[in-house]
Structures are given as structure tokens and as C-alpha cells.
């Protein structure tokens, strides 16, 4: 085969990611389910949406072994998934042992296949009881989350080495106030609420970090999954402020409470602020003209800048999510290869990147967009629950197997 070979560091982890509510099915006691159940239209940042129920999703709760066999056959050696808090603690202070044992089996079945588990404790959803108490807006959310984490850490803390407390805190906090409004009646997005949520998530992360280190195995490593954007454009000061606030503020505030950084990269945000442009054109102009099925700009180079920005923390970095919705599977191979090209460049420039998790192992429930967007390496037939390996999954499997990419 012709082309230039770019080798990744020895021991590099290759995998894919999922989250509980998006793939498991059968979860009927978290806040997302409650909103969808009420079938009320919700306004997220001024956009009216109707929430869809995840229902059976991919039935991964029952089919996880089959899915891990597929991941293994695709040469993946790591897998990121999340534990559903609402399953573990369906009522405040009452823990479900069956659910706990389920997740123990999930972790063990990954390890039996020599796939390293990366466990996330909070991926966007909360138990209904927690939500009704005022959830992340209330300071006692920190205690509640801590109690759940302690239960998990005492029981599963020795089973896995890599743990992530919360997924994408800023994104969660910016979605969160309007969604909360949907549950309570009408309420406008409130930036002060979002800041309160972030602040509580920071405290909750720190607490969870201590708990996991106290009760987990001695090699345990704890981090967060951060959704960082590549900001640029003019005036430069806006990009700088946005980068500081969105990409770094959370990490700065948990500085001594993280063993690695999980990076989720999807977005390029270009500022073009000028009095002669319409304000509508101040943000997010796609000059590449290449987009995913979600309309998101494809900007592989951005991951390089975002990784360079993380160098200052001097910590191992795992790309815990990166992927695209591409129903026809036309763009996925190039997307993966191009992002890996820029990741390799960041590694060559001294960023300690140790793994890559494509989002997602399989098509799944994409929150307010329902089941239409197709992010999966595996194509889902939701009627029959059949999984089909997409051509791009085989392309990615070669990369995982050989620990290298080949560029033209
Ligand atoms: C989230 C996933 C989501 C993906 C694609 C990430 O921000 O963690 O839950 O499915 O983006 O939108």
C-alpha cells in the first residue's frame, strides 16, 4: 500500500464511546425520560424542540456482550461507557444491587476481551428524584452525587482503572436551565443558573475525585470529559476570552483533582465580529463548507489547536469523543483519518495523547434529535436490533490493529 505511514505511540488506546441513556434502553426514571413522557415542547436556547423517548434505544443493556464482541472484532482495545445514576439509585438513598451487578458484569466482560473500560459516572441525565429536588442548581446536589459515587467506588472502584466524573460540564450547564424550565413550566434560559450549575459540578467533581481515590484501586485515574471548541477569528480577544472561559476555566478550577484530561472535540467556532456584518454572521461561519449530517462544520485541524491548548496542564490526554453523523458513511473514513493526522501532529509537538475513542460504537439516541443522526461505526436497525458493520468501521479497525494511519 502506498502512502506515508504515521505510527502512534506504543500502548496507544483505540476504542469507541457510548452513554447509558443513549444506548441501553429501558430507562424510565431519569429526567430526560420524564420530559419526553410529558411530551411538552421544549425551547433550548430559543429553538423549539419536541423531546423523543429513548425507549429501547439499542437494547445495549441486554446486548452488551454482543456489542463488545463486535468492538473486539474491530480491534478496539478500550471502551468508554456510562453508568446510569437513575438505575443505581432509583429512589433517594436506596441503591439497586441488581443494577450494580449489571455494571460489574459490563466492566468484567470488557476486561475478559482485553478491552480497557473507561467509566463515566454522569452523562447528562439525572434520576427524577434528584431533578425534583432542584438538582444541580442546589448546593446539596454535591452531597447527593457524592453518595452515589461513594456507593459505586466502594463496590466497583477496584474493577476499573479509568473513571470520568462528569461529561461536558459546560454543555450540560448551558442546556440545563431551559430544560429545567420544561419540567417546571415556562422559564427562560438563565446564564446565572448555568454558572451555578457549573460551580456545583466543579465541587461535585472534586468530591468524587477524593472518594474514588479513597475507595478505588491504587492505580485509579480520575478525570472529566471536556467538550472543548476550537475558537478563532477576529477580533482575536473574543476567541481568547471564549477559550479561557469554555475550554480552560473548569480545568483550572479542578487543577489538583485530575489525573488525566478527557477531551471531546466536535466544534469550530469562528468569530467575525464587525459592525459591517450582520450580527447573525458574527459566529460559526463555515468557511470549509464541509459539514456533517447535523450541519456541523468538519474541521479536523481544530483538534490540533485544542490539544495544544491542553499542553499547559501537563497531564495525559485521552480523546474521549470525536465523531460525526453520517448516514451514508461517505465522510467517516476521511473524518477519522484527518482528525488522527492532526492528533498525531499534536503528539509530535509534545502533547501526551494516549488514546482515541470514536463517538460512537453504534448509532444511538441523539438527545433532542432522536434517532435520525447516525454517528455509529455500527449501523443500527432499530426494528430488528441488528447491528451492521459499516465500511468505515473496518477502515478504523485497520488503524486500531496496526496502531497507525496511512496518509496520501
Ligand atoms: C455528547 C454525546 C452526543 C455527542 C454528539 C457529545 O457532546 O457527549 O452524548 O451524542 O456529543 O452530539
CSV table of C-alpha atoms and ligand atoms in Angstrom, one decimal:
chain,number,residue,atom,x,y,z
A,1,UNK,CA,0.0,0.0,0.0
A,2,UNK,CA,1.4,3.4,-0.9
A,3,UNK,CA,1.3,6.5,1.2
A,4,UNK,CA,3.1,7.8,4.3
A,5,UNK,CA,2.7,5.7,7.5
A,6,UNK,CA,2.3,7.6,10.7
A,7,UNK,CA,2.8,5.4,13.8
A,8,UNK,CA,1.1,6.2,17.1
A,9,UNK,CA,3.0,5.7,20.4
A,10,UNK,CA,3.2,2.2,21.7
A,11,UNK,CA,0.3,1.3,24.0
A,12,UNK,CA,-2.0,3.9,22.4
A,13,UNK,CA,-5.6,3.1,23.2
A,14,UNK,CA,-8.1,2.7,20.4
A,15,UNK,CA,-11.8,2.5,21.1
A,16,UNK,CA,-15.2,3.9,20.8
A,17,UNK,CA,-17.7,5.5,23.3
A,18,UNK,CA,-21.4,5.3,24.3
A,19,UNK,CA,-23.5,6.6,27.1
A,20,UNK,CA,-26.1,4.8,29.1
A,21,UNK,CA,-29.3,6.6,28.1
A,22,UNK,CA,-28.4,6.8,24.5
A,23,UNK,CA,-27.8,3.0,24.0
A,24,UNK,CA,-29.1,0.9,26.9
A,25,UNK,CA,-32.9,1.2,26.5
A,26,UNK,CA,-35.5,0.6,29.2
A,27,UNK,CA,-34.6,3.6,31.5
A,28,UNK,CA,-37.8,5.1,32.7
A,29,UNK,CA,-36.8,7.1,35.7
A,30,UNK,CA,-34.4,9.8,34.7
A,31,UNK,CA,-35.2,13.4,33.9
A,32,UNK,CA,-34.9,13.1,30.1
A,33,UNK,CA,-37.4,10.3,30.1
A,34,UNK,CA,-39.7,12.4,32.3
A,35,UNK,CA,-39.6,15.4,29.9
A,36,UNK,CA,-40.2,13.2,26.9
A,37,UNK,CA,-43.0,11.4,28.7
A,38,UNK,CA,-44.8,14.7,29.3
A,39,UNK,CA,-44.4,15.4,25.6
A,40,UNK,CA,-44.1,19.1,26.2
A,41,UNK,CA,-42.4,21.1,23.5
A,42,UNK,CA,-39.2,22.5,25.0
A,43,UNK,CA,-37.2,25.5,24.0
A,44,UNK,CA,-33.5,25.1,24.0
A,45,UNK,CA,-31.7,28.4,23.5
A,46,UNK,CA,-34.7,29.8,21.7
A,47,UNK,CA,-35.2,26.7,19.5
A,48,UNK,CA,-38.5,24.8,19.9
A,49,UNK,CA,-37.9,21.1,20.1
A,50,UNK,CA,-40.0,18.1,20.9
A,51,UNK,CA,-38.3,15.5,23.0
A,52,UNK,CA,-38.4,11.9,21.9
A,53,UNK,CA,-38.2,9.0,24.3
A,54,UNK,CA,-35.2,6.8,24.0
A,55,UNK,CA,-37.4,3.7,24.6
A,56,UNK,CA,-35.5,0.6,23.9
A,57,UNK,CA,-32.7,2.6,22.2
A,58,UNK,CA,-30.2,-0.1,21.1
A,59,UNK,CA,-31.1,-2.6,23.8
A,60,UNK,CA,-27.5,-2.5,24.7
A,61,UNK,CA,-28.4,-3.2,28.3
A,62,UNK,CA,-29.2,-6.8,27.2
A,63,UNK,CA,-26.9,-7.0,24.2
A,64,UNK,CA,-23.7,-5.5,25.6
A,65,UNK,CA,-21.7,-8.8,25.2
A,66,UNK,CA,-22.6,-9.0,21.6
A,67,UNK,CA,-21.6,-5.3,21.1
A,68,UNK,CA,-18.2,-5.9,22.9
A,69,UNK,CA,-17.6,-8.9,20.7
A,70,UNK,CA,-18.1,-6.6,17.7
A,71,UNK,CA,-15.8,-4.0,19.2
A,72,UNK,CA,-13.2,-6.7,19.8
A,73,UNK,CA,-13.5,-8.0,16.2
A,74,UNK,CA,-12.8,-4.4,15.1
A,75,UNK,CA,-9.5,-4.5,17.1
A,76,UNK,CA,-10.6,-1.9,19.7
A,77,UNK,CA,-8.7,-2.2,23.0
A,78,UNK,CA,-10.6,0.4,25.1
A,79,UNK,CA,-14.2,1.3,25.5
A,80,UNK,CA,-16.0,4.3,27.2
A,81,UNK,CA,-19.5,3.9,28.6
A,82,UNK,CA,-21.5,5.5,31.4
A,83,UNK,CA,-23.4,4.2,34.4
A,84,UNK,CA,-27.0,5.4,34.7
A,85,UNK,CA,-27.4,7.0,38.1
A,86,UNK,CA,-31.2,6.6,38.0
A,87,UNK,CA,-30.7,2.8,37.7
A,88,UNK,CA,-28.3,2.6,40.6
A,89,UNK,CA,-30.2,5.0,42.9
A,90,UNK,CA,-33.8,4.9,41.7
A,91,UNK,CA,-35.0,6.4,45.0
A,92,UNK,CA,-33.0,8.8,47.1
A,93,UNK,CA,-30.7,6.8,49.3
A,94,UNK,CA,-31.9,3.4,48.0
A,95,UNK,CA,-29.5,1.5,45.9
A,96,UNK,CA,-30.3,-1.2,43.4
A,97,UNK,CA,-28.0,-4.1,43.7
A,98,UNK,CA,-29.1,-5.7,40.5
A,99,UNK,CA,-28.2,-2.7,38.5
A,100,UNK,CA,-24.8,-2.5,40.3
A,101,UNK,CA,-24.1,-6.1,39.4
A,102,UNK,CA,-25.1,-5.4,35.9
A,103,UNK,CA,-22.4,-2.8,35.6
A,104,UNK,CA,-19.9,-5.1,37.3
A,105,UNK,CA,-20.6,-7.6,34.5
A,106,UNK,CA,-20.2,-4.9,31.9
A,107,UNK,CA,-16.8,-4.0,33.2
A,108,UNK,CA,-15.8,-7.6,33.5
A,109,UNK,CA,-16.9,-8.6,30.1
A,110,UNK,CA,-14.8,-5.7,28.6
A,111,UNK,CA,-11.8,-6.9,30.6
A,112,UNK,CA,-12.3,-10.5,29.5
A,113,UNK,CA,-12.0,-9.3,26.0
A,114,UNK,CA,-8.8,-7.3,26.8
A,115,UNK,CA,-10.8,-4.0,26.3
A,116,UNK,CA,-9.9,-1.4,28.9
A,117,UNK,CA,-13.0,0.2,30.4
A,118,UNK,CA,-13.4,4.0,30.8
A,119,UNK,CA,-16.3,4.6,33.1
A,120,UNK,CA,-18.3,7.8,33.2
A,121,UNK,CA,-20.5,8.5,36.2
A,122,UNK,CA,-22.7,11.3,34.9
A,123,UNK,CA,-23.5,11.7,31.2
A,124,UNK,CA,-26.2,14.4,31.1
A,125,UNK,CA,-29.1,12.5,32.8
A,126,UNK,CA,-30.3,12.6,36.5
A,127,UNK,CA,-32.7,10.5,38.5
A,128,UNK,CA,-36.1,12.0,38.6
A,129,UNK,CA,-36.0,12.4,42.4
A,130,UNK,CA,-32.8,14.4,42.2
A,131,UNK,CA,-34.3,16.5,39.5
A,132,UNK,CA,-37.3,17.3,41.6
A,133,UNK,CA,-35.2,18.4,44.5
A,134,UNK,CA,-33.8,21.2,42.4
A,135,UNK,CA,-30.8,19.1,41.1
A,136,UNK,CA,-27.6,20.8,40.0
A,137,UNK,CA,-28.9,24.2,40.8
A,138,UNK,CA,-28.9,23.3,44.5
A,139,UNK,CA,-25.7,23.0,46.6
A,140,UNK,CA,-26.9,19.8,48.1
A,141,UNK,CA,-26.6,18.2,44.7
A,142,UNK,CA,-22.9,17.8,45.6
A,143,UNK,CA,-23.8,15.6,48.6
A,144,UNK,CA,-26.3,13.6,46.6
A,145,UNK,CA,-23.8,13.0,43.8
A,146,UNK,CA,-21.1,12.1,46.4
A,147,UNK,CA,-23.3,9.5,48.0
A,148,UNK,CA,-23.9,7.8,44.6
A,149,UNK,CA,-20.2,8.0,43.7
A,150,UNK,CA,-19.3,6.5,47.1
A,151,UNK,CA,-21.6,3.6,46.5
A,152,UNK,CA,-20.0,2.9,43.1
A,153,UNK,CA,-16.5,3.5,44.3
A,154,UNK,CA,-16.9,1.1,47.2
A,155,UNK,CA,-18.3,-1.6,45.0
A,156,UNK,CA,-16.7,-1.1,41.6
A,157,UNK,CA,-13.8,1.1,42.4
A,158,UNK,CA,-11.3,-1.8,42.2
A,159,UNK,CA,-12.8,-3.1,38.9
A,160,UNK,CA,-11.7,-0.3,36.6
A,161,UNK,CA,-8.7,2.0,36.4
A,162,UNK,CA,-10.1,4.9,34.4
A,163,UNK,CA,-13.1,7.0,35.7
A,164,UNK,CA,-14.7,10.1,34.5
A,165,UNK,CA,-17.0,12.1,36.8
A,166,UNK,CA,-19.0,14.3,34.5
A,167,UNK,CA,-19.4,14.6,30.8
A,168,UNK,CA,-19.1,18.0,29.2
A,169,UNK,CA,-20.0,20.2,32.1
A,170,UNK,CA,-20.3,23.5,30.1
A,171,UNK,CA,-22.5,22.0,27.5
A,172,UNK,CA,-24.7,20.4,30.2
A,173,UNK,CA,-25.0,23.6,32.1
A,174,UNK,CA,-25.9,25.6,29.0
A,175,UNK,CA,-28.6,23.2,28.1
A,176,UNK,CA,-29.7,22.7,31.5
A,177,UNK,CA,-31.7,25.8,32.6
A,178,UNK,CA,-34.2,25.8,29.7
A,179,UNK,CA,-34.6,22.0,30.1
A,180,UNK,CA,-35.3,22.5,33.7
A,181,UNK,CA,-37.9,25.1,32.7
A,182,UNK,CA,-39.6,22.5,30.6
A,183,UNK,CA,-40.1,20.4,33.6
A,184,UNK,CA,-41.3,23.1,35.9
A,185,UNK,CA,-43.3,25.2,33.5
A,186,UNK,CA,-42.0,28.0,31.4
A,187,UNK,CA,-38.7,29.6,32.2
A,188,UNK,CA,-36.2,31.4,30.1
A,189,UNK,CA,-32.5,30.4,29.8
A,190,UNK,CA,-30.7,32.0,32.6
A,191,UNK,CA,-26.9,32.4,32.5
A,192,UNK,CA,-26.7,32.8,36.3
A,193,UNK,CA,-28.3,29.4,36.6
A,194,UNK,CA,-25.8,28.0,34.2
A,195,UNK,CA,-22.9,29.4,36.2
A,196,UNK,CA,-24.4,27.9,39.4
A,197,UNK,CA,-24.7,24.5,37.8
A,198,UNK,CA,-21.0,24.7,36.6
A,199,UNK,CA,-19.9,25.7,40.1
A,200,UNK,CA,-21.8,22.8,41.7
A,201,UNK,CA,-20.4,20.4,39.1
A,202,UNK,CA,-16.9,21.6,39.9
A,203,UNK,CA,-17.4,20.9,43.6
A,204,UNK,CA,-19.1,17.6,42.9
A,205,UNK,CA,-16.1,16.6,40.7
A,206,UNK,CA,-13.6,17.4,43.4
A,207,UNK,CA,-15.6,15.4,46.0
A,208,UNK,CA,-15.9,12.5,43.6
A,209,UNK,CA,-12.2,12.6,42.9
A,210,UNK,CA,-11.4,12.2,46.6
A,211,UNK,CA,-14.0,9.4,47.0
A,212,UNK,CA,-12.7,7.4,44.0
A,213,UNK,CA,-9.1,7.7,45.2
A,214,UNK,CA,-10.1,6.6,48.7
A,215,UNK,CA,-12.1,3.6,47.8
A,216,UNK,CA,-10.8,2.7,44.3
A,217,UNK,CA,-7.8,0.6,43.3
A,218,UNK,CA,-4.4,2.1,43.9
A,219,UNK,CA,-3.8,2.7,40.2
A,220,UNK,CA,-7.2,4.5,39.8
A,221,UNK,CA,-7.2,7.5,37.5
A,222,UNK,CA,-9.9,10.1,37.5
A,223,UNK,CA,-10.8,12.9,35.1
A,224,UNK,CA,-13.6,14.7,33.4
A,225,UNK,CA,-14.7,14.6,29.7
A,226,UNK,CA,-14.4,18.2,28.5
A,227,UNK,CA,-16.1,19.4,25.3
A,228,UNK,CA,-13.6,22.0,24.0
A,229,UNK,CA,-14.1,24.1,21.0
A,230,UNK,CA,-11.6,25.5,18.6
A,231,UNK,CA,-12.2,29.2,18.8
A,232,UNK,CA,-10.6,31.7,16.3
A,233,UNK,CA,-11.5,34.7,14.2
A,234,UNK,CA,-11.5,38.4,14.9
A,235,UNK,CA,-11.2,40.4,17.0
A,236,UNK,CA,-8.8,37.8,18.5
A,237,UNK,CA,-9.7,38.9,22.0
A,238,UNK,CA,-13.2,37.2,21.7
A,239,UNK,CA,-11.6,33.9,20.8
A,240,UNK,CA,-9.2,34.2,23.6
A,241,UNK,CA,-11.9,35.0,26.2
A,242,UNK,CA,-14.1,32.2,24.9
A,243,UNK,CA,-11.2,29.7,25.0
A,244,UNK,CA,-10.4,30.7,28.6
A,245,UNK,CA,-14.0,30.5,29.7
A,246,UNK,CA,-15.2,27.5,27.8
A,247,UNK,CA,-12.1,25.4,27.4
A,248,UNK,CA,-10.0,26.1,30.5
A,249,UNK,CA,-11.9,27.6,33.4
A,250,UNK,CA,-13.3,24.2,34.6
A,251,UNK,CA,-9.9,22.5,34.2
A,252,UNK,CA,-8.2,25.4,36.0
A,253,UNK,CA,-10.5,25.1,38.9
A,254,UNK,CA,-10.1,21.3,39.3
A,255,UNK,CA,-6.3,21.6,38.7
A,256,UNK,CA,-5.2,19.4,41.6
A,257,UNK,CA,-8.1,17.0,41.2
A,258,UNK,CA,-7.5,15.3,37.9
A,259,UNK,CA,-5.2,12.6,36.7
A,260,UNK,CA,-5.9,12.9,33.0
A,261,UNK,CA,-8.0,15.0,30.7
A,262,UNK,CA,-10.8,13.5,28.6
A,263,UNK,CA,-11.3,15.7,25.5
A,264,UNK,CA,-14.4,15.6,23.4
A,265,UNK,CA,-13.9,17.5,20.2
A,266,UNK,CA,-16.6,18.4,17.7
A,267,UNK,CA,-16.8,22.2,17.1
A,268,UNK,CA,-15.0,25.0,15.4
A,269,UNK,CA,-16.3,28.4,16.4
A,270,UNK,CA,-15.1,31.3,14.3
A,271,UNK,CA,-15.8,34.8,15.4
A,272,UNK,CA,-16.2,37.5,12.8
A,273,UNK,CA,-17.4,40.4,14.8
A,274,UNK,CA,-17.6,43.6,12.9
A,275,UNK,CA,-20.1,46.5,12.6
A,276,UNK,CA,-20.4,46.0,8.9
A,277,UNK,CA,-21.6,42.4,9.2
A,278,UNK,CA,-25.0,41.4,10.3
A,279,UNK,CA,-24.8,40.0,13.9
A,280,UNK,CA,-26.2,36.8,12.5
A,281,UNK,CA,-22.9,36.3,10.8
A,282,UNK,CA,-20.7,37.0,13.8
A,283,UNK,CA,-20.3,33.4,14.9
A,284,UNK,CA,-19.7,30.0,13.4
A,285,UNK,CA,-19.3,30.8,9.8
A,286,UNK,CA,-18.2,27.6,8.0
A,287,UNK,CA,-15.5,28.5,5.5
A,288,UNK,CA,-14.6,24.9,4.9
A,289,UNK,CA,-18.1,24.2,3.6
A,290,UNK,CA,-17.8,20.6,4.7
A,291,UNK,CA,-20.4,19.6,7.2
A,292,UNK,CA,-21.8,16.5,8.9
A,293,UNK,CA,-25.5,15.4,8.7
A,294,UNK,CA,-26.0,17.6,11.8
A,295,UNK,CA,-24.8,20.7,9.8
A,296,UNK,CA,-21.7,20.9,12.0
A,297,UNK,CA,-18.5,22.1,10.2
A,298,UNK,CA,-15.9,19.4,9.7
A,299,UNK,CA,-12.6,21.0,10.9
A,300,UNK,CA,-10.0,18.3,11.8
A,301,UNK,CA,-7.2,20.9,12.2
A,302,UNK,CA,-9.1,22.3,15.2
A,303,UNK,CA,-8.3,19.3,17.3
A,304,UNK,CA,-4.6,20.2,17.0
A,305,UNK,CA,-5.2,23.7,18.4
A,306,UNK,CA,-7.4,22.4,21.2
A,307,UNK,CA,-4.8,19.8,22.1
A,308,UNK,CA,-2.0,22.3,22.1
A,309,UNK,CA,-4.1,24.4,24.5
A,310,UNK,CA,-4.2,21.5,26.9
A,311,UNK,CA,-0.4,21.1,26.9
A,312,UNK,CA,-0.1,23.6,29.8
A,313,UNK,CA,-1.8,21.1,32.2
A,314,UNK,CA,1.0,18.6,31.7
A,315,UNK,CA,-1.4,15.6,32.0
A,316,UNK,CA,-2.1,12.6,29.8
A,317,UNK,CA,-5.0,13.3,27.4
A,318,UNK,CA,-7.5,10.8,26.0
A,319,UNK,CA,-9.8,11.9,23.2
A,320,UNK,CA,-12.9,10.6,24.8
A,321,UNK,CA,-15.2,11.6,22.0
A,322,UNK,CA,-14.8,12.6,18.3
A,323,UNK,CA,-17.1,11.6,15.5
A,324,UNK,CA,-19.8,12.7,13.1
A,325,UNK,CA,-23.3,11.9,12.0
A,326,UNK,CA,-23.0,10.5,8.5
A,327,UNK,CA,-25.9,8.3,7.5
A,328,UNK,CA,-24.4,7.4,4.1
A,329,UNK,CA,-21.0,6.6,5.6
A,330,UNK,CA,-19.5,8.8,2.9
A,331,UNK,CA,-17.4,11.1,5.0
A,332,UNK,CA,-16.5,9.0,8.1
A,333,UNK,CA,-13.2,7.4,6.9
A,334,UNK,CA,-11.7,10.7,5.9
A,335,UNK,CA,-13.1,12.4,9.0
A,336,UNK,CA,-11.3,9.8,11.2
A,337,UNK,CA,-8.1,9.8,9.3
A,338,UNK,CA,-7.9,13.6,9.1
A,339,UNK,CA,-8.5,14.0,12.8
A,340,UNK,CA,-5.9,11.4,13.6
A,341,UNK,CA,-3.5,13.2,11.4
A,342,UNK,CA,-3.8,16.3,13.5
A,343,UNK,CA,-3.8,14.4,16.7
A,344,UNK,CA,-0.5,12.8,15.7
A,345,UNK,CA,0.9,16.2,14.9
A,346,UNK,CA,0.0,17.3,18.4
A,347,UNK,CA,1.7,14.2,19.9
A,348,UNK,CA,4.8,15.1,17.8
A,349,UNK,CA,4.6,18.6,19.3
A,350,UNK,CA,4.7,17.2,22.8
A,351,UNK,CA,1.1,16.7,23.9
A,352,UNK,CA,0.8,13.5,25.8
A,353,UNK,CA,-2.2,12.0,23.9
A,354,UNK,CA,-2.7,8.4,24.9
A,355,UNK,CA,-5.9,7.2,23.3
A,356,UNK,CA,-8.8,7.9,20.9
A,357,UNK,CA,-12.5,6.9,21.3
A,358,UNK,CA,-14.6,7.4,18.3
A,359,UNK,CA,-18.2,8.5,19.0
A,360,UNK,CA,-19.9,6.2,18.8
A,361,UNK,CA,-19.7,2.4,18.7
A,362,UNK,CA,-23.2,2.3,17.3
A,363,UNK,CA,-25.9,4.6,16.1
A,364,UNK,CA,-27.9,5.7,19.1
A,365,UNK,CA,-30.4,8.1,20.7
A,366,UNK,CA,-29.1,11.6,19.9
A,367,UNK,CA,-30.9,13.6,22.6
A,368,UNK,CA,-33.2,16.3,21.2
A,369,UNK,CA,-32.6,14.9,17.6
A,370,UNK,CA,-33.9,11.4,18.4
A,371,UNK,CA,-32.7,8.5,16.3
A,372,UNK,CA,-32.2,10.2,12.9
A,373,UNK,CA,-28.5,11.2,13.3
A,374,UNK,CA,-26.2,8.2,12.6
A,375,UNK,CA,-22.9,8.5,14.5
A,376,UNK,CA,-22.2,4.8,14.6
A,377,UNK,CA,-19.4,2.6,13.4
A,378,UNK,CA,-22.2,0.0,13.6
A,379,UNK,CA,-25.4,0.7,11.7
A,380,UNK,CA,-28.4,0.1,13.8
A,381,UNK,CA,-31.7,-1.4,12.6
A,382,UNK,CA,-33.9,-0.3,15.4
A,383,UNK,CA,-36.7,-2.7,14.4
A,384,UNK,CA,-34.7,-5.9,14.5
A,385,UNK,CA,-31.9,-4.6,16.8
A,386,UNK,CA,-29.4,-5.9,14.2
A,387,UNK,CA,-26.0,-4.2,14.1
A,388,UNK,CA,-24.2,-4.0,10.8
A,389,UNK,CA,-20.6,-3.1,10.5
A,390,UNK,CA,-20.1,0.0,8.3
A,391,UNK,CA,-17.2,0.1,5.8
A,392,UNK,CA,-15.7,3.0,7.9
A,393,UNK,CA,-15.7,0.7,10.9
A,394,UNK,CA,-13.4,-1.7,9.0
A,395,UNK,CA,-11.2,1.2,8.0
A,396,UNK,CA,-11.0,2.3,11.6
A,397,UNK,CA,-10.3,-1.3,12.6
A,398,UNK,CA,-7.2,-1.4,10.4
A,399,UNK,CA,-5.9,1.7,12.2
A,400,UNK,CA,-6.6,0.2,15.6
A,401,UNK,CA,-4.9,-3.1,14.6
A,402,UNK,CA,-1.8,-1.5,13.2
A,403,UNK,CA,-1.6,1.5,15.5
A,404,UNK,CA,-1.0,3.7,12.6
A,405,UNK,CA,-2.7,5.8,9.9
A,406,UNK,CA,-1.6,6.0,6.2
A,407,UNK,CA,-1.9,9.3,4.5
A,408,UNK,CA,-1.6,10.1,0.8
B,1,LIG,C1,-22.2,14.1,23.9
B,1,LIG,C2,-22.9,12.9,23.3
B,1,LIG,C3,-23.5,13.2,22.0
B,1,LIG,C4,-22.5,13.7,21.0
B,1,LIG,C5,-23.0,14.0,19.6
B,1,LIG,C6,-21.4,14.9,22.8
B,1,LIG,O1,-21.5,16.2,23.1
B,1,LIG,O2,-21.4,13.7,24.9
B,1,LIG,O3,-23.8,12.4,24.2
B,1,LIG,O4,-24.3,12.2,21.4
B,1,LIG,O5,-21.9,14.8,21.5
B,1,LIG,O6,-23.8,15.1,19.7
